[in-house]
Coordinates of C-alpha atoms in Angstrom, one line a residue:
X1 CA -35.3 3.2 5.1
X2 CA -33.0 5.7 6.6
X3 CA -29.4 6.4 6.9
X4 CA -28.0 3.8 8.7
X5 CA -24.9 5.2 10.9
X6 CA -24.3 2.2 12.3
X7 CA -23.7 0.1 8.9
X8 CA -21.7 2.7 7.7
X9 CA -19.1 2.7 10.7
X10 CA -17.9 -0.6 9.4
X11 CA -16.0 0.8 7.0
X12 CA -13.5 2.1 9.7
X13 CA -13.3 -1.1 11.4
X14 CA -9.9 -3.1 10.8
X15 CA -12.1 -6.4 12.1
X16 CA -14.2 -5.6 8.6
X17 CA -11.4 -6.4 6.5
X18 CA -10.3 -9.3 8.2
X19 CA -12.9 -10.8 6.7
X20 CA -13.0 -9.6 3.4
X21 CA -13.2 -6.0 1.4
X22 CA -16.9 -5.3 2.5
X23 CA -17.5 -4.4 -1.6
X24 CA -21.7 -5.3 -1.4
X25 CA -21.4 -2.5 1.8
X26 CA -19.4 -0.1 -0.5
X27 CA -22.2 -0.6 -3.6
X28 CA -24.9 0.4 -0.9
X29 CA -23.3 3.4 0.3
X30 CA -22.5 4.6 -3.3
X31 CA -25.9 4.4 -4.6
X32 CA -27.7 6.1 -0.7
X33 CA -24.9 8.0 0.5
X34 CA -21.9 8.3 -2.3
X35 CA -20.1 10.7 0.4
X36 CA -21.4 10.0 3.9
X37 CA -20.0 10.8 7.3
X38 CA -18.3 7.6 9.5
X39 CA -17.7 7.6 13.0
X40 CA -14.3 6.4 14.2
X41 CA -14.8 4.8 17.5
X42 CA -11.9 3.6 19.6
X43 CA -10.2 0.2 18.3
X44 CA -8.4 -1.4 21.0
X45 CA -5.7 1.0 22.7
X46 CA -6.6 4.1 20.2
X47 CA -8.7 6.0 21.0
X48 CA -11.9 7.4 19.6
X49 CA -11.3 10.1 16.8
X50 CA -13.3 12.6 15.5
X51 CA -15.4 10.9 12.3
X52 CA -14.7 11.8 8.8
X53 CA -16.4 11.6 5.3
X54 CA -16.1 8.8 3.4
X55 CA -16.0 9.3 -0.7
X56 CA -17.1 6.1 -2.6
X57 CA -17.3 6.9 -6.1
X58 CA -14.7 7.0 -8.7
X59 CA -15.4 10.6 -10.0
X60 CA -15.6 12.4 -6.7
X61 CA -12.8 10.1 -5.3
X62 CA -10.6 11.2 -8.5
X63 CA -12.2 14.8 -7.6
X64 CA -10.3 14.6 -4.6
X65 CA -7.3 13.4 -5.5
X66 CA -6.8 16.0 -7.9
X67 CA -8.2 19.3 -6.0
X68 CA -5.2 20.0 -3.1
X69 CA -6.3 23.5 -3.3
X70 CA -9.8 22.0 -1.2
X71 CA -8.3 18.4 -0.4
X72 CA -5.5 18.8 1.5
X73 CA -2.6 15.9 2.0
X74 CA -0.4 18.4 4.3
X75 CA -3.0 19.9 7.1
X76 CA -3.9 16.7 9.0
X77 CA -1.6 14.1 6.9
X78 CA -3.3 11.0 5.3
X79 CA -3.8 8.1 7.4
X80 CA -7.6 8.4 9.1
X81 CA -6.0 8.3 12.5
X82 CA -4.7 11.7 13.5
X83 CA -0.7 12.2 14.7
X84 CA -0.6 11.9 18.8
X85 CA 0.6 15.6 19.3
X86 CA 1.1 19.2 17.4
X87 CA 4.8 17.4 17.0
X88 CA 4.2 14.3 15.8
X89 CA 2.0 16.1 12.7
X90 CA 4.8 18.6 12.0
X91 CA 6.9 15.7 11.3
X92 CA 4.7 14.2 9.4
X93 CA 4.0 16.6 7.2
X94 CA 7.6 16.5 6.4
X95 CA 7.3 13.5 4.0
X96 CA 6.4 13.8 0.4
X97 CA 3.0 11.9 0.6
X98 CA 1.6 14.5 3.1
X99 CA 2.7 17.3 1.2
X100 CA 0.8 20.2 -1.4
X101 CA 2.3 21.5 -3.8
X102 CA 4.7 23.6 -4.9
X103 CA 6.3 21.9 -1.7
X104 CA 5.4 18.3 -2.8
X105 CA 6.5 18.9 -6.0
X106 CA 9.9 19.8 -4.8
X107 CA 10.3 16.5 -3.0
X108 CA 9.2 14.4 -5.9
X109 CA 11.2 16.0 -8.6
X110 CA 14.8 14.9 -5.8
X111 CA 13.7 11.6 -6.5
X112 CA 12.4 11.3 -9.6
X113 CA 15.6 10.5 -11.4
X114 CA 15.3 7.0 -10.0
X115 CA 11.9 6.2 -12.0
X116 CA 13.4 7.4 -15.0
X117 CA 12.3 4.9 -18.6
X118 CA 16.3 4.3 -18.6
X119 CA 16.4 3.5 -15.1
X120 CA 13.5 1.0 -15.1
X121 CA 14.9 0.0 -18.1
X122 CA 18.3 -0.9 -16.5
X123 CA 16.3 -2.4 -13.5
X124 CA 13.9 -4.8 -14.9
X125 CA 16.4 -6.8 -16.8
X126 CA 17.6 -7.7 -12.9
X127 CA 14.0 -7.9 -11.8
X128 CA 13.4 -10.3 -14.1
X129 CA 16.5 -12.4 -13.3
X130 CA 15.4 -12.5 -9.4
X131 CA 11.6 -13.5 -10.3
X132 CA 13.1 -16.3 -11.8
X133 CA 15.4 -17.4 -9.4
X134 CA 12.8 -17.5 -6.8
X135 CA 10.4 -19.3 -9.0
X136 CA 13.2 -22.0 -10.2
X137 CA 14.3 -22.6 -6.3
X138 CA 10.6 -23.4 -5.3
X139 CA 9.0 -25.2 -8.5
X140 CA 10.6 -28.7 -7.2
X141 CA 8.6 -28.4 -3.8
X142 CA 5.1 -28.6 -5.4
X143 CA 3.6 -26.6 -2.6
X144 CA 4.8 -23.1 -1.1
X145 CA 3.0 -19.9 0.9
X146 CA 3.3 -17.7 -1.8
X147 CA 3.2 -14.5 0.6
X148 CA 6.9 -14.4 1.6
X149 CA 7.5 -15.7 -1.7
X150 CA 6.1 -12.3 -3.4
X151 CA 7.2 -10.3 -0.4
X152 CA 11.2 -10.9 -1.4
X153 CA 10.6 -9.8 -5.1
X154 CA 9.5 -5.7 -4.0
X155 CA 12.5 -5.9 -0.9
X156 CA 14.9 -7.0 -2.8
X157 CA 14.0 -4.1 -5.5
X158 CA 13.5 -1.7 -2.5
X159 CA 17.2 -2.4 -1.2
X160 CA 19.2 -2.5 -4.7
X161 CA 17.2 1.2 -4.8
X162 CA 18.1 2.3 -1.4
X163 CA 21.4 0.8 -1.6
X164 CA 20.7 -1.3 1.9
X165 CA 23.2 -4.4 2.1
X166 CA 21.4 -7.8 1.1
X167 CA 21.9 -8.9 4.8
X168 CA 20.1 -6.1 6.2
X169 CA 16.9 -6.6 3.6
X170 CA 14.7 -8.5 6.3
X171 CA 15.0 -4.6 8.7
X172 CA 12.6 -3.6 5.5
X173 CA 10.1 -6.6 6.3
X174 CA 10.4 -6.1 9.6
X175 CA 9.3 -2.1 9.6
X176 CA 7.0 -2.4 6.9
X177 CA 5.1 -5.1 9.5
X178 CA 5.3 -2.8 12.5
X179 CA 3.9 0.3 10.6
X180 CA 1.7 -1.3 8.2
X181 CA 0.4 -4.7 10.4
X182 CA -0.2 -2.7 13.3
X183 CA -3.6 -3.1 13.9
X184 CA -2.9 -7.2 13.4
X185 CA -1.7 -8.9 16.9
X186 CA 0.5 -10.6 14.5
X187 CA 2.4 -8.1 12.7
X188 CA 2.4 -5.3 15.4
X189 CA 5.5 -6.8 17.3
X190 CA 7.3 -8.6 14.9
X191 CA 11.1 -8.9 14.6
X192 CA 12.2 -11.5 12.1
X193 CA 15.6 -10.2 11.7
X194 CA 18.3 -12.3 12.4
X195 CA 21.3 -10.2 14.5
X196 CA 23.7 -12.5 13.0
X197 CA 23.3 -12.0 9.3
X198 CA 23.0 -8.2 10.1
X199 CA 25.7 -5.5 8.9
X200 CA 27.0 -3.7 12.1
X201 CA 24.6 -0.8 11.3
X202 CA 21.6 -3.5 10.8
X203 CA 22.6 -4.7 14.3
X204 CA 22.7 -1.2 15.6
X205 CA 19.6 -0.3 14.6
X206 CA 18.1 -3.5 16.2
X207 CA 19.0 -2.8 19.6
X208 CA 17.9 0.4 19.2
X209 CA 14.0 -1.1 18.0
X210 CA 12.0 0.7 21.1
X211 CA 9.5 -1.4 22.9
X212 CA 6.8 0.0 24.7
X213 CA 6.5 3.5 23.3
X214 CA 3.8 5.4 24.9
X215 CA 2.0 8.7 24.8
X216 CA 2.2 10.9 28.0
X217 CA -0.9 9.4 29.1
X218 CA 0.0 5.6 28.6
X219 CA -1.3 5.1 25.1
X220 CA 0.7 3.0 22.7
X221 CA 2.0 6.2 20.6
X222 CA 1.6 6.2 16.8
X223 CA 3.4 3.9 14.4
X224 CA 4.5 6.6 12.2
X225 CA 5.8 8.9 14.7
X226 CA 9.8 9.4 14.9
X227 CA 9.8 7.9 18.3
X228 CA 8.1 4.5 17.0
X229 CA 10.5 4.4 14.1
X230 CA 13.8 5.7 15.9
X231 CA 15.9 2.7 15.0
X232 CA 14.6 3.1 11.5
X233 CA 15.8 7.0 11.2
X234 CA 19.3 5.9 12.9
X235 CA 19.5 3.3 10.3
X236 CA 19.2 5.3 7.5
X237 CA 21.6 8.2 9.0
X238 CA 23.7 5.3 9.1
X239 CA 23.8 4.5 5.5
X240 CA 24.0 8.4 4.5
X241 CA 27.5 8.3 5.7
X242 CA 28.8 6.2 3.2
X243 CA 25.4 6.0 0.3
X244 CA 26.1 3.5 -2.0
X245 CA 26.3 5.9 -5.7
X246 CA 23.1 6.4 -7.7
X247 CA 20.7 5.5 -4.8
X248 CA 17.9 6.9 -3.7
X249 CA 19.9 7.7 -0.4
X250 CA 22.8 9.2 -2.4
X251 CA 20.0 11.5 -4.4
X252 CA 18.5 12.6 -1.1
X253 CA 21.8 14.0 -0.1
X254 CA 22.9 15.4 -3.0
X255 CA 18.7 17.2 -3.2
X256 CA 19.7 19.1 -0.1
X257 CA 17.1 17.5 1.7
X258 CA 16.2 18.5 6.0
X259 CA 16.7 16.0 8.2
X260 CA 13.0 15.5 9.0
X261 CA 12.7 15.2 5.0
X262 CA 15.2 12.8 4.6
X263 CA 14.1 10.2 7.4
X264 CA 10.2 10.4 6.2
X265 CA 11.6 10.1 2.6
X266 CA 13.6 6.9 3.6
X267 CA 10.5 6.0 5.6
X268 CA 8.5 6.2 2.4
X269 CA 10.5 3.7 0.1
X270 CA 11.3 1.5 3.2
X271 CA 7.8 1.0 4.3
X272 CA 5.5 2.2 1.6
X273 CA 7.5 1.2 -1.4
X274 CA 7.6 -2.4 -0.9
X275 CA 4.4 -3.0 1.5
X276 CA 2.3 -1.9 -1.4
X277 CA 3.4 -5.1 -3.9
X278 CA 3.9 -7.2 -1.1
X279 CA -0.2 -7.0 -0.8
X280 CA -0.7 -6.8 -4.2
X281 CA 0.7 -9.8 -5.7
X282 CA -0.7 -12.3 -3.1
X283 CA -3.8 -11.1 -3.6
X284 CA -3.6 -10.7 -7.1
X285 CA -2.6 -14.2 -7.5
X286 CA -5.7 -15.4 -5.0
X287 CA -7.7 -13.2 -7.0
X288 CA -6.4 -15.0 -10.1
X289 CA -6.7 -18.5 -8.8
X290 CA -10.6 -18.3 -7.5
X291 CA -11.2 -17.6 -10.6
X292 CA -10.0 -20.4 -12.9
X293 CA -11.5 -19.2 -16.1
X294 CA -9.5 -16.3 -16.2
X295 CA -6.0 -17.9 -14.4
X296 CA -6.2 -20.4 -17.7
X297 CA -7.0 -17.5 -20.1
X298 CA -3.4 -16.5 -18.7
X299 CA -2.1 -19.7 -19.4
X300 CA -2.8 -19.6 -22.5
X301 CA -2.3 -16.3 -23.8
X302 CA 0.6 -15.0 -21.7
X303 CA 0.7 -11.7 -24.3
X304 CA -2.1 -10.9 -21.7
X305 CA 0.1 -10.2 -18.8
X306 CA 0.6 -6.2 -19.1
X307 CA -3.6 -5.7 -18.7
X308 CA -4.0 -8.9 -15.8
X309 CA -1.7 -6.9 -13.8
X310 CA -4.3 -3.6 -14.4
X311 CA -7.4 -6.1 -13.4
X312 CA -5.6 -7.8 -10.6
X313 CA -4.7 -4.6 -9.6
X314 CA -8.2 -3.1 -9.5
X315 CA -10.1 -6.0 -8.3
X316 CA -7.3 -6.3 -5.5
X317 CA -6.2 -2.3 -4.2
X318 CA -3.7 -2.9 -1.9
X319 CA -4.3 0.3 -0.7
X320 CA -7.6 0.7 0.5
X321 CA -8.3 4.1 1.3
X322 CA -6.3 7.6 1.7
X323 CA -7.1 10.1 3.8
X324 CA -7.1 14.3 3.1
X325 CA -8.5 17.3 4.8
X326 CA -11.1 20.2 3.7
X327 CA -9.1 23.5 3.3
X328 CA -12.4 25.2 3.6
X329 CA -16.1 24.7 3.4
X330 CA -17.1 22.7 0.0
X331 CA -19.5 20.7 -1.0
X332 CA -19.1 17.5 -2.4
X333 CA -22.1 15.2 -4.1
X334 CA -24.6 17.2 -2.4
X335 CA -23.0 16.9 0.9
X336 CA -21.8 19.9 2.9
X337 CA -18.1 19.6 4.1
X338 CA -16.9 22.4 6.2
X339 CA -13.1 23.5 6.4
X340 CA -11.0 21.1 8.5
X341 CA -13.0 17.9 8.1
X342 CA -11.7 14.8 7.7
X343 CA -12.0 13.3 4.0
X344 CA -11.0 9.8 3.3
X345 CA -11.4 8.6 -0.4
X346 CA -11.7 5.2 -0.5
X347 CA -10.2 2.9 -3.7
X348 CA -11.7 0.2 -2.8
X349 CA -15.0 1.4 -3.7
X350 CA -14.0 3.5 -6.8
X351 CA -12.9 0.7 -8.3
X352 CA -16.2 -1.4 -8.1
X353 CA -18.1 2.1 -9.6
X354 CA -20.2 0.3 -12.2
X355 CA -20.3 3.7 -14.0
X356 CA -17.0 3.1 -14.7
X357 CA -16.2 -0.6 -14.8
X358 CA -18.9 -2.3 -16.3
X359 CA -19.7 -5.7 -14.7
X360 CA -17.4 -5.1 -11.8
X361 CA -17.4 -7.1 -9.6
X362 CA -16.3 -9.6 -12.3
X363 CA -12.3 -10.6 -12.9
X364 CA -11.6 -10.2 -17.2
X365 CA -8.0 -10.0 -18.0
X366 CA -9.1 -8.4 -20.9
X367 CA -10.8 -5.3 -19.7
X368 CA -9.8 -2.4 -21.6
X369 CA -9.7 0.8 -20.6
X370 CA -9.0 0.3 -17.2
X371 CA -9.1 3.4 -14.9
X372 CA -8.6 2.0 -11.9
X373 CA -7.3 4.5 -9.5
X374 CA -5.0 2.0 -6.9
X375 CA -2.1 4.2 -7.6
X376 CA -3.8 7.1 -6.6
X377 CA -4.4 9.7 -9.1
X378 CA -3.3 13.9 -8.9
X379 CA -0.2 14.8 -7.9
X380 CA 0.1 12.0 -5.8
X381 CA -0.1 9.4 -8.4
X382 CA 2.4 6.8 -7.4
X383 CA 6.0 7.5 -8.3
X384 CA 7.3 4.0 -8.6
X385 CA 3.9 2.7 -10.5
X386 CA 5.9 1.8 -13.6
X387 CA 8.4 0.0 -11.0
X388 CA 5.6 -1.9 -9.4
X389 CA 4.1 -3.2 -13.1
X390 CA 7.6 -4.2 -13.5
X391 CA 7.6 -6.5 -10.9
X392 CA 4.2 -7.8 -10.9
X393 CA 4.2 -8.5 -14.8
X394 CA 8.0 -10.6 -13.6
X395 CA 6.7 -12.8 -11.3
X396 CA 3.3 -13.3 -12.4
X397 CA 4.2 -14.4 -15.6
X398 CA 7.1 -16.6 -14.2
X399 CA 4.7 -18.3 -12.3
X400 CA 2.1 -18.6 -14.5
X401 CA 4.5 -20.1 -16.9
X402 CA 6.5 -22.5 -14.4
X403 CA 4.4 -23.7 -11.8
X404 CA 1.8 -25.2 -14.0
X405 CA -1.5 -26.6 -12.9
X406 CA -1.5 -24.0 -10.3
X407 CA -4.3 -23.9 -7.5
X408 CA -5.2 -23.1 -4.0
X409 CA -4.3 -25.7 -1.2
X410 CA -7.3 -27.4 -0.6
X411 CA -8.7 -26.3 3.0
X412 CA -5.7 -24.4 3.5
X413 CA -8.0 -20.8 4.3
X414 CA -5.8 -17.7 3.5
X415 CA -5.5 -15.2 6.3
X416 CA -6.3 -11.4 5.7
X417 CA -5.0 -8.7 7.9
X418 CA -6.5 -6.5 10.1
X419 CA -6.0 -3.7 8.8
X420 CA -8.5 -0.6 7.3
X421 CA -5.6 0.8 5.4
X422 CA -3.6 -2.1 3.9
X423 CA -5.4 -4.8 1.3
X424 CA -3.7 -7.8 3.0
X425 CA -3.1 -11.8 2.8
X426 CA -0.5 -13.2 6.1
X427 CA -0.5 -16.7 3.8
X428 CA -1.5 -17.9 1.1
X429 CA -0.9 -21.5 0.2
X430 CA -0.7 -23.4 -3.1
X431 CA 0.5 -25.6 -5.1
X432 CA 1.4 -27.2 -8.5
X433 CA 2.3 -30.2 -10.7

């Protein structure tokens, strides 16, 4: 039987994902066609774009990852969907994660200081505190959606970083769901914020949340472009006028950072920084509880925490894919990529490689080593992974330990996003006792 383009062009669609990571899909393609090319046909108000090559296993993913000098993060960015204009990529390209080095480097190391062992050290004692006060205040109901549950641990870490007021924490939620959720009807106009609870610059920035963005020629223009996020960047210009000491705002400043720099570098922690563990620990936990073996193996030896958060972490990505760009014409598992092409390396897939995991498709908290690549890997390995351990390993082992006799809600279905970027649960029901 032949190539099928057809079967592969799933991989792009967001309406794949809604119902599930298509994993038996990914173990076809990696044994036919480990890098194949995928058409990206229009999805809704976007338009068609030009295809790309997909990379499924873990070594030639890791290849990538690590190889800017071929792969690059900075010529076309890395989302699969291309900016709308020359000017929307050159802003883009101003934020760390769609950066090369020696550039990319010099955007990391301004931040850095924040991810620190002392830091995290000084953090997690707090991170701990608020994963148990969220866990105490719900453990009388007996039943809770554990999604905005998990989603106030990695804001509330987010602002204390950023130094955004405690009122103004739900403007995070609110951005990551525009940029993140928008391929999902219900994320991609949302505005939970209340204006009352707002600081005056929280307010400000709400009235100034544009609506109806288009491109020149009547397209809905880009999430990520400044013009879709311009009450974000006033915002954060807002907060650099007085940045509370010791943040991440306050070490932008003081790194001498560009403008453009320092609004996608807001935009980065903002959006990226907490959007990643607000996917990750729903669908760890969902992970975790369809598979009750392993949520009681948890139960009862707790010492097991640090490596269920690595297994959860693989068997759930909450990234699924990243995109880069051929510098020049290379060739990649036997497949000829020529300079400029589109290459999107997806996790999902490395980390169901069985040359690497054996069994993998099945959950064990014990699996050791794991080399699961959903922080990334290269340069680009994730700067707050030891942050984001830190909070999973908090509330999954207050929860675990407090809310006992956990399980799904019977016929309560969980809802995944549509989304061929983000990993994603919009509820997740359960319940104790």
């Amino acid at each position: 039987m032949g190539f099928d383009q057809a079967r592969a062009n799933r991989i792009f669609l967001p309406e794949t994902y809604a119902e599930g990571v298509p994993y038996e899909l990914f173990r076809e393609l990696r044994a036919e066609a480990p890098v194949c090319w995928v058409e990206e046909p229009a999805v809704g108000d976007w338009p068609a774009g030009p295809g790309y090559w997909a990379v499924l296993r873990h070594a030639d993913v890791k290849h990538v990852l690590r190889s800017p000098e071929d792969f690059s993060s900075h010529l076309g960015a890395t989302q699969i969907r291309d900016p709308d204009s020359p000017a929307d990529l050159e802003f883009a390209r101003t934020m760390m994660l769609n950066q090369d080095p020696p550039d990319h480097s010099r955007l990391r190391r301004a931040v850095a200081a924040a991810f620190t062992p002392r830091a995290l050290r000084e953090l997690a004692a707090s991170i701990e505190q608020r994963a148990d006060e969220l866990v105490t205040a719900v453990r009388p109901l007996g039943q809770v959606d554990f999604v905005p549950l998990a989603a106030d641990l990695p804001v509330w870490t987010l602002a204390r970083i950023l130094g955004v007021p405690e009122q103004d924490q739900q403007l995070l939620v609110d951005w990551s769901n525009r940029v993140i959720g928008y391929q999902d009807p219900d994320y991609a106009d949302s505005a939970t914020a209340d204006p009352a609870l707002l600081t005056a610059p929280g307010r400000a920035a709400l009235a100034r949340r544009p609506t109806a963005v288009t491109t020149p020629d009547g397209r809905p223009v880009n999430p990520r472009s400044r013009a879709a996020l311009a009450d974000m960047f006033g915002y954060a210009h807002a907060l650099a006028e007085q940045p509370p000491p010791g943040s991440i705002v306050a070490r932008m400043l003081e790194a001498g950072l560009s403008t453009a720099e320092f609004e996608t570098m807001f935009f980065l922690f903002a959006v990226a920084g907490n959007e990643t563990l607000r996917n990750g620990l729903p669908g760890g936990l969902y992970s975790l509880l369809t598979h009750p073996d392993q949520y009681r193996l948890l139960c009862r030896r707790p010492e097991l925490t640090a490596s269920a958060v690595e297994e959860l972490l693989r068997f759930w990505p909450p990234v699924l894919e990243f995109r880069r760009t051929a510098t020049r014409d290379v060739v990649l598992a036997g497949r000829r990529i020529r300079g400029g092409d589109k290459v999107v390396v997806y996790h999902a897939s490395a980390n169901r490689d069985p040359s690497v995991f054996p069994d993998p498709d099945r959950l064990d908290l014990t699996r050791r080593p794991n080399d699961h690549v959903s922080f990334g890997f290269g340069p680009h390995f994730c700067v707050g992974a030891q942050l984001a351990r830190i909070q999973f390993s908090a509330l999954l082992r207050r929860v675990v330990a407090e809310l006992p006799g956990l399980e799904l809600v019977p016929g309560a279905r969980p809802t995944r996003l549509v989304s061929n970027f983000q990993n994603g649960l919009k509820n997740l029901s359960i319940r104790w006792g």
